């Protein structure tokens, strides 16, 4: 199912299909390994509801909901 | 032969630990010219003529952050003899991403594969030989925190530099990106040479769309057209854009290397433990209470137990020496001006510098613990939402919080913020948080004017500081710092046990740095204030401070404060002496009002203020430029007096406006 990363529930996984955004933000997302075809797991949501914690490439990364909304993913059924 | 190494790697890769192991405590700390990015270097122990430069921790060589630009400029133009690239073996995939970019710079390079102890203990393995073959550069497994393999690394790095073995050009690109890089490389050979840029680096950066590199190459119109055509062609074939294409290509290459060289077990024990700790520390309901608890504990220890204990001990020592010297000077009947200079100038100055040391030592001990353990990143994760509206990230929360204790370590703590913009903004906003040295002023004034509403007035001052911080933050975000918000895309490193060596070294480094940079500033400022206070304009010693140059200056500037409700020169004079240390305002009032001691100032203040102007005065005291110690810290972190003076003038201006509004609106209402 196609969706965006911010819509994934805690604990679920998705495969990145496209990384949106622009400039420094987009480059940073790509540099940190959020490239197409990478599998990402949403590990946690911060206590105040934002940002979120991701698990990818064997490490933990945090990004804001707003930015996660720019990353298109295909949800992986468990 | 003199050799310079550039040490470079991702944040949290153990870079600083390795640097400390290689250099011992023999380090020079400074800034890169023109930016507030820290640069450290030091001689390598046991190898004469070998120096290592510690570059900022970065993830990529993109043109978007000051750290990355400074690093790549350093590598290209300063031409170190070799790059030591340290990577975290437990996070090899993402760490190698920077490695691939560094290899394009055509500088001899060696890979330090750190945290090998964790790899072994978790039953994973990395085939070093195969990794060397695949990458074409020497790879040395190390464990920086245990000092394993560091000697071998140094030896092989020296060899690498002596033989000038440059990394070979990897054909890690496949298909279309590969073709694009090669075609462009052919096209720009001359320009790259003229601009002093490594060809492969320049070609890859052009494909990526790196504007600074494209500008530097000074390409002609026809070449730019061909390049555009090549890139368009590549993009349409890959059905993606240039930046994503290159990032994807690099990661694809890394994945293929890792498949060959890395044997992973299930999630490692360290990783699982880290996840478990994190489940508690960033728990939905417990995270904030835990954070507040930790910070309260640190504050209590810093400003309560240790800090004040050590400070008291220190001032006891200084006081007894001062008294002894004072007594001795009286005995020998020394010139009274000289006597006063030594006691009220020199000793007071030294004393005020030293009084900051215990706080800095204790606070940075704890901050280093929090940073090295990985908890600091979690604080940013938990608190991010609160600071986002003013254009900052959760990272700035800790320095601002420390600001309530003392601005000096708070401003020094901004150094760990990952972006220059955030650092500058945090440095400007932090002094608005009411520091503990202002408490005595509040206490005296509330006792005099608001005896029944003391706590209310105090709380409103603290809240006012926060409110002004928020408003100024919004203003800065819309003006000076517009349009360049730094993305909050932050690694959450695994929790690790901090090493005692690294923590003590960091603590020591901060204290020495403060002493070096602040000593002269604070010392000179204290002497100047002393001179202004002790002499009149004819340079005669005065017995009554009211006749001094300081009072003269106070009288001169006093009218500026008339619209704020306090035009008496004594208030202005107190604000000037408050620059040496905020609490000094109380003793200045005592002297100028003829009180026998600071406790009896309270009833006399009504000569100068009414409740409304008193509150206006408190507002101004809360917000105007920080004390000289904090000024010295601001200058250090902003990299020069110009920016520091600009920041402080701005703060004073904000203070004037705020106090003006308080007084004028207050007069209207009451």
XYZ file of C-alpha atoms in Angstrom:
748
model
C 0.000 0.000 0.000
C 1.441 3.371 -1.014
C 1.537 6.048 1.643
C 3.941 8.533 3.270
C 6.322 7.801 6.102
C 4.512 9.974 8.647
C 1.373 7.864 8.197
C 3.039 4.590 9.164
C 2.080 3.245 12.561
C 4.625 2.646 15.304
C 6.429 -0.620 14.691
C 5.485 -0.945 11.036
C 7.841 -0.975 8.086
C 7.892 0.596 4.669
C 10.064 0.609 1.588
C 10.963 4.080 0.328
C 9.810 4.821 -3.207
C 10.532 8.536 -3.447
C 12.126 11.263 -1.338
C 10.533 14.678 -1.755
C 11.445 18.032 -0.293
C 14.267 20.201 -1.542
C 17.611 21.811 -0.797
C 19.424 21.113 2.439
C 16.632 18.986 3.905
C 16.305 16.632 0.968
C 20.058 16.251 0.650
C 20.341 15.497 4.323
C 17.652 12.829 4.128
C 19.471 11.188 1.211
C 22.863 11.485 2.919
C 21.525 9.756 6.006
C 20.558 6.782 3.886
C 16.892 7.449 3.197
C 17.308 6.512 -0.452
C 14.759 4.764 -2.694
C 14.310 1.036 -2.025
C 15.561 1.310 1.556
C 13.472 -0.438 4.193
C 12.523 1.820 7.119
C 10.856 0.942 10.394
C 9.014 3.522 12.502
C 10.289 2.768 15.965
C 8.769 5.492 18.085
C 6.961 8.799 18.301
C 8.367 11.448 20.674
C 6.354 12.099 23.855
C 5.030 15.412 22.516
C 3.816 13.699 19.332
C 6.683 14.818 17.125
C 9.394 14.042 15.869
C 9.528 10.314 15.083
C 12.294 7.767 15.471
C 13.195 5.554 12.532
C 15.274 2.427 12.219
C 17.112 1.945 8.943
C 20.450 0.600 7.754
C 21.023 -0.814 11.213
C 20.876 2.502 13.055
C 18.387 4.982 14.567
C 17.444 8.291 12.991
C 14.968 10.953 14.045
C 13.090 13.240 11.673
C 10.082 15.525 12.015
C 6.583 14.430 11.003
C 6.404 17.244 8.481
C 9.548 16.009 6.737
C 8.479 12.379 6.988
C 5.396 13.409 5.039
C 7.645 14.126 2.076
C 8.933 10.567 1.931
C 6.766 8.170 -0.059
C 6.809 4.566 1.066
C 5.141 1.286 0.316
C 4.018 -0.314 3.518
C 5.345 -3.794 4.111
C 2.830 -6.286 5.435
C 4.205 -8.124 8.441
C 59.686 14.898 7.653
C 56.649 16.847 8.795
C 53.345 15.063 8.349
C 49.833 16.409 8.880
C 46.899 14.052 9.206
C 43.288 15.096 8.856
C 41.082 13.073 11.166
C 37.580 12.863 9.879
C 34.446 10.845 10.454
C 30.765 10.871 11.332
C 29.567 12.272 14.652
C 29.481 9.485 17.265
C 32.111 7.460 15.430
C 34.596 7.818 18.287
C 36.582 10.489 16.476
C 37.308 12.599 19.530
C 38.278 9.526 21.533
C 40.775 8.529 18.840
C 42.085 12.083 18.657
C 42.634 12.065 22.405
C 44.419 8.708 22.236
C 46.724 9.949 19.493
C 47.597 13.312 21.016
C 47.182 12.890 24.737
C 46.118 16.116 26.365
C 48.426 18.154 24.191
C 45.856 19.922 22.008
C 45.252 23.302 20.532
C 41.637 24.393 20.263
C 40.569 27.175 17.935
C 38.108 28.083 15.234
C 38.293 27.874 11.493
C 38.731 31.415 10.190
C 35.485 33.290 9.690
C 33.107 30.644 10.980
C 32.172 29.358 14.413
C 33.323 25.864 13.575
C 35.815 24.415 15.983
C 39.207 23.177 14.877
C 41.525 21.169 17.067
C 45.013 19.943 16.389
C 47.849 18.385 18.300
C 51.131 16.527 17.856
C 50.891 12.735 17.644
C 52.479 11.169 20.704
C 55.785 9.431 20.079
C 56.176 10.645 16.501
C 58.130 13.835 16.054
C 56.847 16.193 13.391
C 53.530 14.388 13.014
C 50.411 16.465 13.634
C 46.775 15.465 13.548
C 43.937 17.904 12.849
C 40.529 16.978 14.219
C 37.893 18.092 11.707
C 34.194 18.527 12.530
C 32.062 15.397 12.689
C 30.046 15.269 9.460
C 27.982 12.799 7.464
C 28.625 14.024 3.943
C 30.490 16.599 1.869
C 27.372 18.474 0.777
C 27.505 22.248 0.323
C 24.736 22.918 2.826
C 26.372 23.273 6.221
C 29.323 25.350 7.413
C 30.921 22.212 8.895
C 30.851 20.320 5.625
C 32.086 23.239 3.544
C 34.903 23.987 5.972
C 35.936 20.338 5.967
C 36.058 19.923 2.247
C 37.847 23.238 1.757
C 40.396 22.169 4.316
C 40.960 18.834 2.593
C 41.210 20.373 -0.874
C 43.215 23.515 -0.186
C 45.260 22.763 2.919
C 46.245 19.394 1.447
C 46.901 17.255 4.505
C 49.436 14.469 3.896
C 46.841 11.830 4.641
C 43.236 11.457 5.719
C 42.475 9.195 8.628
C 38.822 8.341 8.190
C 37.364 6.806 11.322
C 34.165 4.836 10.984
C 31.898 3.072 13.440
C 32.056 -0.597 12.449
C 28.714 -1.298 14.121
C 27.121 1.230 11.774
C 29.305 0.559 8.779
C 26.774 1.139 6.028
C 26.021 4.748 6.821
C 29.605 5.536 7.853
C 31.068 4.359 4.545
C 28.929 6.911 2.733
C 31.313 9.681 3.795
C 34.291 7.424 3.043
C 33.311 7.124 -0.603
C 33.131 10.902 -0.914
C 36.471 11.396 0.808
C 38.114 8.952 -1.594
C 37.284 11.295 -4.460
C 39.520 13.994 -3.020
C 42.695 12.363 -4.271
C 44.418 12.553 -0.883
C 46.240 9.513 0.602
C 43.760 7.893 2.924
C 43.483 5.210 5.564
C 40.365 3.768 7.158
C 40.181 3.283 10.928
C 37.486 0.729 11.633
C 36.424 1.629 15.163
C 34.340 -0.196 17.809
C 35.735 -3.550 16.741
C 35.371 -4.763 20.332
C 31.602 -4.449 20.005
C 31.682 -6.304 16.687
C 33.576 -9.203 18.258
C 31.474 -9.398 21.391
C 28.254 -9.526 19.418
C 29.466 -12.374 17.249
C 29.648 -10.371 14.060
C 32.687 -10.268 11.854
C 34.163 -8.005 9.218
C 36.603 -9.339 6.630
C 39.301 -6.674 6.796
C 41.329 -7.986 3.889
C 38.341 -8.117 1.593
C 37.303 -4.626 2.653
C 40.799 -3.338 1.780
C 40.581 -4.999 -1.618
C 37.134 -3.657 -2.345
C 37.896 -0.103 -1.273
C 41.512 -0.021 -2.360
C 42.709 1.745 0.777
C 44.372 0.403 3.949
C 41.934 -0.587 6.690
C 42.991 -0.893 10.330
C 40.613 -2.364 12.917
C 40.774 -0.431 16.178
C 38.951 0.116 19.414
C 39.680 3.731 20.254
C 38.166 3.668 23.734
C 40.384 0.699 24.702
C 43.385 2.090 22.812
C 43.541 -1.131 20.757
C 45.131 -0.839 17.336
C 45.793 2.887 17.625
C 49.587 2.455 17.396
C 49.275 0.298 14.312
C 46.912 2.850 12.811
C 49.445 5.628 13.380
C 52.283 3.590 11.861
C 50.321 2.652 8.791
C 48.975 6.184 8.400
C 52.536 7.543 8.425
C 53.533 4.973 5.790
C 50.491 5.924 3.763
C 51.503 9.585 3.888
C 55.161 8.862 3.080
C 54.349 6.710 0.071
C 51.638 9.129 -1.017
C 49.413 6.186 -1.897
C 46.293 7.848 -3.170
C 43.017 5.965 -3.296
C 42.416 4.606 -6.749
C 39.338 5.780 -8.572
C 36.658 3.307 -7.720
C 34.301 2.236 -10.412
C 31.582 2.081 -7.868
C 29.152 3.641 -10.150
C 27.056 1.616 -12.380
C 25.558 2.475 -15.708
C 24.194 5.918 -16.239
C 25.681 7.776 -13.286
C 29.041 6.257 -14.065
C 28.822 7.444 -17.656
C 27.734 10.905 -16.651
C 30.639 11.320 -14.201
C 33.133 10.140 -16.785
C 31.835 12.287 -19.618
C 31.842 15.343 -17.400
C 35.316 14.544 -16.085
C 36.627 14.589 -19.665
C 34.929 17.875 -20.284
C 36.262 19.754 -17.264
C 39.831 18.447 -16.954
C 41.389 21.866 -17.581
C 38.974 23.838 -15.425
C 39.379 21.483 -12.477
C 43.141 21.822 -12.701
C 42.908 25.608 -12.859
C 40.568 25.718 -9.870
C 42.765 23.302 -7.917
C 39.969 20.790 -7.496
C 40.433 17.011 -7.705
C 38.926 15.947 -11.032
C 36.841 13.054 -9.837
C 35.467 15.092 -6.934
C 34.573 17.988 -9.230
C 32.868 15.726 -11.779
C 30.814 13.915 -9.139
C 29.823 17.208 -7.529
C 28.699 18.600 -10.871
C 26.494 15.566 -11.442
C 25.120 16.116 -7.945
C 24.364 19.775 -8.741
C 26.755 21.223 -6.142
C 26.564 24.966 -6.846
C 29.717 26.136 -5.023
C 31.854 23.655 -6.967
C 30.178 24.549 -10.271
C 30.805 28.244 -9.582
C 34.406 27.659 -8.638
C 35.149 25.854 -11.893
C 34.175 28.974 -13.909
C 32.766 26.889 -16.751
C 31.850 28.456 -20.096
C 28.376 28.529 -21.547
C 28.851 25.713 -24.106
C 30.309 23.385 -21.483
C 27.471 24.147 -19.102
C 25.041 23.296 -21.886
C 26.680 19.953 -22.552
C 26.741 19.187 -18.830
C 23.071 20.029 -18.527
C 22.380 17.712 -21.424
C 24.383 14.867 -19.863
C 22.594 15.292 -16.543
C 19.153 15.508 -18.152
C 19.915 12.379 -20.067
C 20.989 10.544 -16.914
C 17.934 11.724 -14.993
C 15.515 10.592 -17.664
C 17.178 7.183 -17.930
C 17.142 6.607 -14.192
C 13.784 8.205 -13.686
C 15.096 10.132 -10.708
C 16.926 13.412 -10.073
C 20.665 14.018 -9.893
C 21.047 14.219 -6.099
C 19.064 11.074 -5.430
C 20.850 9.285 -8.253
C 24.281 9.803 -6.717
C 23.209 9.067 -3.151
C 21.498 5.923 -4.368
C 24.564 4.863 -6.332
C 26.845 5.315 -3.333
C 24.575 3.398 -1.001
C 24.087 0.635 -3.570
C 27.854 0.261 -3.840
C 28.189 0.176 -0.046
C 25.494 -2.474 0.236
C 27.368 -4.648 -2.219
C 30.612 -4.231 -0.238
C 28.891 -5.009 3.044
C 27.301 -8.114 1.581
C 30.799 -9.372 0.759
C 32.669 -8.299 3.873
C 30.304 -8.082 6.836
C 28.799 -11.076 8.600
C 25.945 -9.850 10.710
C 24.316 -11.741 13.503
C 20.812 -10.960 14.638
C 20.561 -7.497 16.251
C 23.586 -7.272 18.514
C 23.403 -7.400 22.285
C 24.536 -3.781 22.540
C 21.839 -2.719 20.166
C 19.105 -4.573 22.031
C 20.286 -3.135 25.323
C 20.308 0.325 23.818
C 16.744 -0.100 22.575
C 15.642 -1.224 26.029
C 17.264 1.749 27.753
C 15.674 4.012 25.202
C 12.209 2.569 25.847
C 12.491 4.024 29.347
C 14.336 7.262 28.591
C 12.016 8.378 25.811
C 8.877 6.799 27.259
C 5.649 8.513 26.376
C 4.909 9.614 29.942
C 8.203 9.212 31.794
C 10.544 10.892 29.312
C 9.945 14.480 30.405
C 9.895 13.772 34.154
C 13.118 11.774 33.763
C 14.738 14.614 31.847
C 13.667 17.236 34.381
C 14.844 14.965 37.155
C 18.273 14.556 35.595
C 18.644 18.277 34.975
C 17.497 19.198 38.480
C 20.021 16.746 39.856
C 22.793 18.222 37.709
C 21.806 21.766 38.721
C 21.646 20.821 42.348
C 25.095 19.273 42.214
C 26.589 22.062 40.113
C 25.177 25.164 41.712
C 24.322 23.577 45.044
C 26.655 20.923 46.384
C 29.900 20.798 44.386
C 29.875 24.105 42.594
C 29.080 26.254 45.565
C 31.165 24.083 47.871
C 34.198 24.434 45.648
C 33.425 28.090 45.053
C 33.179 28.734 48.782
C 36.416 26.900 49.369
C 38.057 28.867 46.600
C 36.793 32.223 47.822
C 37.831 31.280 51.348
C 41.332 30.769 49.999
C 41.261 33.954 47.970
C 39.813 35.926 50.884
C 42.476 34.785 53.280
C 45.253 35.580 50.803
C 43.613 38.934 50.105
C 43.426 39.691 53.805
C 47.016 38.689 54.364
C 48.195 40.856 51.480
C 45.918 43.671 52.586
C 47.406 43.509 56.049
C 50.947 43.357 54.723
C 50.368 46.331 52.455
C 48.998 48.367 55.349
C 52.022 47.417 57.405
C 54.501 48.724 54.853
C 52.433 51.877 54.398
C 52.187 51.508 50.663
C 50.711 54.200 48.402
C 46.906 53.999 48.877
C 46.212 53.999 45.149
C 48.522 51.036 44.610
C 47.048 49.355 47.657
C 43.560 49.714 46.280
C 44.672 48.559 42.830
C 46.120 45.359 44.241
C 43.226 44.546 46.547
C 40.158 45.911 44.731
C 41.491 45.568 41.217
C 43.899 42.652 40.827
C 42.613 40.374 43.564
C 38.979 41.084 42.776
C 39.632 40.405 39.096
C 41.464 37.138 39.665
C 38.839 36.115 42.183
C 35.992 36.713 39.776
C 37.690 34.701 37.016
C 38.407 31.811 39.350
C 34.892 31.815 40.779
C 33.606 30.448 37.457
C 36.002 27.521 37.352
C 34.214 25.174 39.790
C 30.896 25.673 37.996
C 32.462 25.046 34.595
C 34.320 21.953 35.773
C 31.341 20.350 37.456
C 28.784 21.277 34.830
C 30.891 20.113 31.903
C 31.681 16.897 33.697
C 27.963 16.117 33.679
C 27.318 17.505 30.219
C 30.116 15.376 28.783
C 28.584 12.353 30.506
C 25.200 13.135 28.977
C 26.717 13.788 25.560
C 28.992 10.748 25.446
C 26.356 8.372 26.758
C 24.056 9.297 23.879
C 21.414 10.876 26.115
C 21.843 14.412 24.774
C 20.451 13.342 21.401
C 17.386 11.946 23.198
C 16.830 15.273 24.949
C 16.748 16.888 21.529
C 14.326 14.193 20.379
C 12.002 14.736 23.327
C 12.178 18.542 23.454
C 12.307 19.349 19.758
C 8.681 20.310 19.417
C 8.974 23.074 22.010
C 11.754 24.941 20.249
C 10.672 24.424 16.670
C 8.369 27.441 16.538
C 11.258 29.820 17.124
C 13.280 28.184 14.397
C 15.552 26.131 16.615
C 15.712 22.413 17.283
C 15.625 20.348 20.440
C 19.412 20.519 20.527
C 19.296 24.082 21.844
C 17.259 23.130 24.887
C 20.138 22.177 27.158
C 22.230 25.340 26.666
C 19.151 27.481 27.303
C 18.311 25.532 30.420
C 21.864 25.967 31.723
C 21.356 29.673 31.105
C 19.158 29.756 34.194
C 22.208 28.761 36.194
C 24.961 30.720 34.493
C 25.298 32.139 30.992
C 29.002 31.347 30.772
C 28.835 27.534 30.615
C 25.517 27.819 28.758
C 27.150 29.731 25.942
C 30.115 27.365 25.989
C 27.696 24.426 25.735
C 26.408 25.671 22.376
C 29.606 24.345 20.844
C 28.125 20.860 20.593
C 25.214 22.090 18.472
C 25.592 20.641 15.013
C 24.834 23.740 12.967
C 26.368 27.195 12.903
C 23.013 28.914 12.573
C 21.594 27.176 15.642
C 24.732 27.979 17.596
C 24.581 31.693 16.816
C 20.896 31.974 17.557
C 21.181 30.037 20.807
C 24.104 32.214 21.921
C 22.033 35.355 21.363
C 18.945 33.992 23.142
C 20.559 32.255 26.112
C 21.435 35.412 28.123
C 17.722 36.295 28.269
C 17.283 33.323 30.579
C 17.638 34.787 34.051
C 20.973 33.598 35.484
C 21.461 32.869 39.160
C 23.737 35.896 39.699
C 20.698 38.123 39.169
C 18.852 36.584 42.117
C 20.469 38.841 44.760
C 19.266 41.893 42.808
C 15.736 40.525 42.628
C 15.849 39.686 46.312
C 16.879 43.181 47.413
C 14.342 44.883 45.158
C 11.393 42.651 45.984
C 12.108 43.107 49.677
C 12.075 46.872 49.184
C 9.132 47.310 46.866
C 7.041 44.150 46.740
C 7.361 42.678 50.234
C 3.998 40.930 49.940
C 4.398 39.686 46.376
C 8.030 38.567 46.333
C 7.558 35.143 44.702
C 5.114 36.540 42.156
C 7.585 39.219 41.041
C 10.439 36.722 40.848
C 8.422 34.248 38.795
C 7.180 36.987 36.500
C 10.787 38.036 35.844
C 11.789 34.488 34.918
C 8.746 34.182 32.665
C 9.457 37.578 31.147
C 12.966 36.416 30.231
C 11.528 33.323 28.526
C 8.866 35.374 26.766
C 11.406 37.876 25.452
C 13.577 34.936 24.363
C 10.660 33.526 22.367
C 9.771 36.881 20.811
C 13.364 37.658 19.883
C 13.703 34.107 18.530
C 10.688 34.662 16.293
C 12.092 38.006 15.202
C 15.512 36.552 14.383
C 13.927 33.673 12.515
C 12.021 36.143 10.352
C 14.968 38.494 9.789
C 18.653 37.719 10.305
C 18.309 33.955 10.182
C 15.590 33.804 7.597
C 15.385 31.112 4.987
C 18.137 28.847 6.197
C 16.606 26.566 8.792
C 18.857 23.597 9.343
C 16.969 20.352 8.824
C 16.385 18.358 11.969
C 17.511 14.982 10.706
C 19.489 13.601 13.591
C 21.105 10.322 14.417
C 20.166 8.742 17.740
C 23.427 7.001 18.618
C 23.308 3.828 20.697
C 23.675 4.325 24.452
C 27.280 3.751 25.399
C 29.195 3.867 28.638
C 31.198 7.123 28.524
C 34.922 6.695 28.998
C 36.360 8.364 32.062
C 39.302 9.650 30.069
C 37.192 11.359 27.452
C 34.904 12.943 30.036
C 37.740 14.285 32.188
C 39.591 15.558 29.161
C 36.544 17.396 27.870
C 35.937 18.940 31.276
C 39.560 19.986 31.547
C 39.615 21.353 28.012
C 36.626 23.603 28.698
C 38.069 24.966 31.917
C 41.446 25.717 30.314
C 39.748 27.236 27.297
C 37.685 29.498 29.545
C 40.712 30.562 31.565
C 42.734 31.332 28.451
C 40.064 33.292 26.671
C 38.297 34.938 29.561
C 41.126 35.774 31.885
C 42.400 38.855 30.110
C 38.919 40.118 29.308
C 37.553 39.779 32.832
C 40.778 40.977 34.380
C 41.020 44.108 32.259
C 37.338 44.885 32.708
C 37.650 44.611 36.485
C 40.688 46.898 36.516
C 38.921 49.452 34.307
C 35.835 49.484 36.519
C 38.076 49.742 39.552
C 39.915 52.714 38.053
C 36.663 54.429 37.086
C 35.367 53.870 40.587
C 38.470 55.004 42.433
C 39.538 58.134 40.576
C 37.963 61.378 39.513
C 38.523 62.966 36.139
C 41.710 64.617 37.434
C 43.022 61.129 38.333
C 42.886 61.897 42.012
C 41.830 59.133 44.308
C 38.336 59.703 45.593
C 37.024 58.770 48.989
C 33.405 59.157 47.968
C 32.440 57.081 44.897
C 29.972 59.841 44.069
C 32.893 61.967 42.863
C 34.450 59.259 40.718
C 34.667 58.955 36.955
C 32.193 56.106 37.164
C 29.645 58.392 38.789
C 30.425 60.952 36.085
C 29.756 58.360 33.433
C 26.598 57.337 35.281
C 25.408 60.940 35.257
C 26.177 61.141 31.558
C 24.145 58.073 30.578
C 21.400 58.467 33.192
C 19.047 60.479 30.901
C 18.862 57.475 28.557
C 16.958 55.697 31.299
C 14.518 58.522 32.013
C 11.805 57.053 29.746
C 12.209 53.792 31.705
C 11.385 55.548 34.957
C 14.787 55.695 36.626
C 16.952 58.633 35.677
C 19.075 58.732 38.852
C 22.788 58.402 38.065
C 23.202 55.842 40.826
C 20.962 53.378 38.995
C 22.965 53.871 35.802
C 26.218 53.431 37.711
C 24.996 50.181 39.230
C 24.148 48.899 35.756
C 27.729 49.612 34.676
C 29.314 47.827 37.625
C 26.843 45.000 37.018
C 28.868 44.218 33.930
C 31.728 42.832 35.998
C 29.259 40.525 37.735
C 25.547 41.041 38.053
C 25.456 40.603 41.802
C 27.909 43.534 42.094
C 24.952 45.843 41.451
C 23.759 45.276 44.994
C 27.057 46.296 46.563
C 27.252 49.326 44.259
C 23.856 50.465 45.493
C 25.080 49.917 49.033
C 28.134 52.125 48.475
C 26.314 54.844 46.555
C 23.413 55.036 48.998
C 25.718 55.021 51.971
C 24.449 51.783 53.424
C 26.717 50.102 55.929
C 26.299 46.705 54.260
C 24.263 45.089 51.505
C 21.517 44.016 53.892
C 20.653 47.586 54.802
C 20.292 48.679 51.187
C 16.651 47.667 51.076
C 15.062 50.639 52.888
C 17.321 53.135 51.075
C 16.284 52.086 47.574
C 13.043 54.020 47.835
C 15.146 57.167 47.400
C 15.675 56.101 43.787
C 12.638 54.083 42.781
C 8.917 53.662 43.135
C 7.517 50.137 42.674
C 6.815 50.612 38.976
C 10.240 52.028 38.125
C 11.775 49.332 40.319
C 10.108 46.673 38.196
C 11.223 48.485 35.057
C 14.780 48.527 36.436
C 14.582 44.805 37.190
C 13.346 44.191 33.646
C 16.301 46.066 32.247
C 18.727 44.247 34.561
C 17.255 40.916 33.497
C 17.681 41.498 29.793
C 20.599 43.841 29.153
C 24.026 42.663 28.038
C 25.559 39.859 30.094
C 28.545 40.182 32.433
C 32.107 40.308 31.065
C 32.675 36.608 31.695
C 29.711 35.797 29.488
C 30.886 38.409 26.994
C 34.218 36.626 26.783
C 32.392 33.344 26.187
C 30.221 34.951 23.510
C 33.287 36.361 21.794
C 34.960 32.955 21.898
C 31.974 31.130 20.431
C 31.013 33.762 17.865
C 34.604 33.981 16.748
C 35.389 37.645 17.316
C 34.515 40.901 19.005
C 32.534 42.265 16.106
C 29.758 39.693 16.327
C 29.916 39.679 20.114
C 29.489 43.454 20.357
C 26.671 43.312 17.842
C 24.904 40.624 19.888
C 25.358 42.527 23.141
C 24.215 45.858 21.728
C 21.164 44.068 20.441
C 20.448 42.555 23.857
C 20.795 45.953 25.533
C 18.483 47.464 22.958
C 15.904 44.750 23.589
C 16.242 45.373 27.325
C 15.611 49.093 26.875
C 12.514 48.471 24.746
C 11.117 45.917 27.193
C 11.705 48.160 30.232
C 10.259 51.101 28.313
C 7.093 49.145 27.571
C 6.841 47.961 31.177
C 7.154 51.486 32.528
C 4.977 53.278 29.993
C 2.192 50.702 29.963
C 2.447 50.495 33.751
C 2.101 54.284 34.151
C -0.899 54.197 31.887
C -2.639 51.508 33.922
C -1.784 52.646 37.441
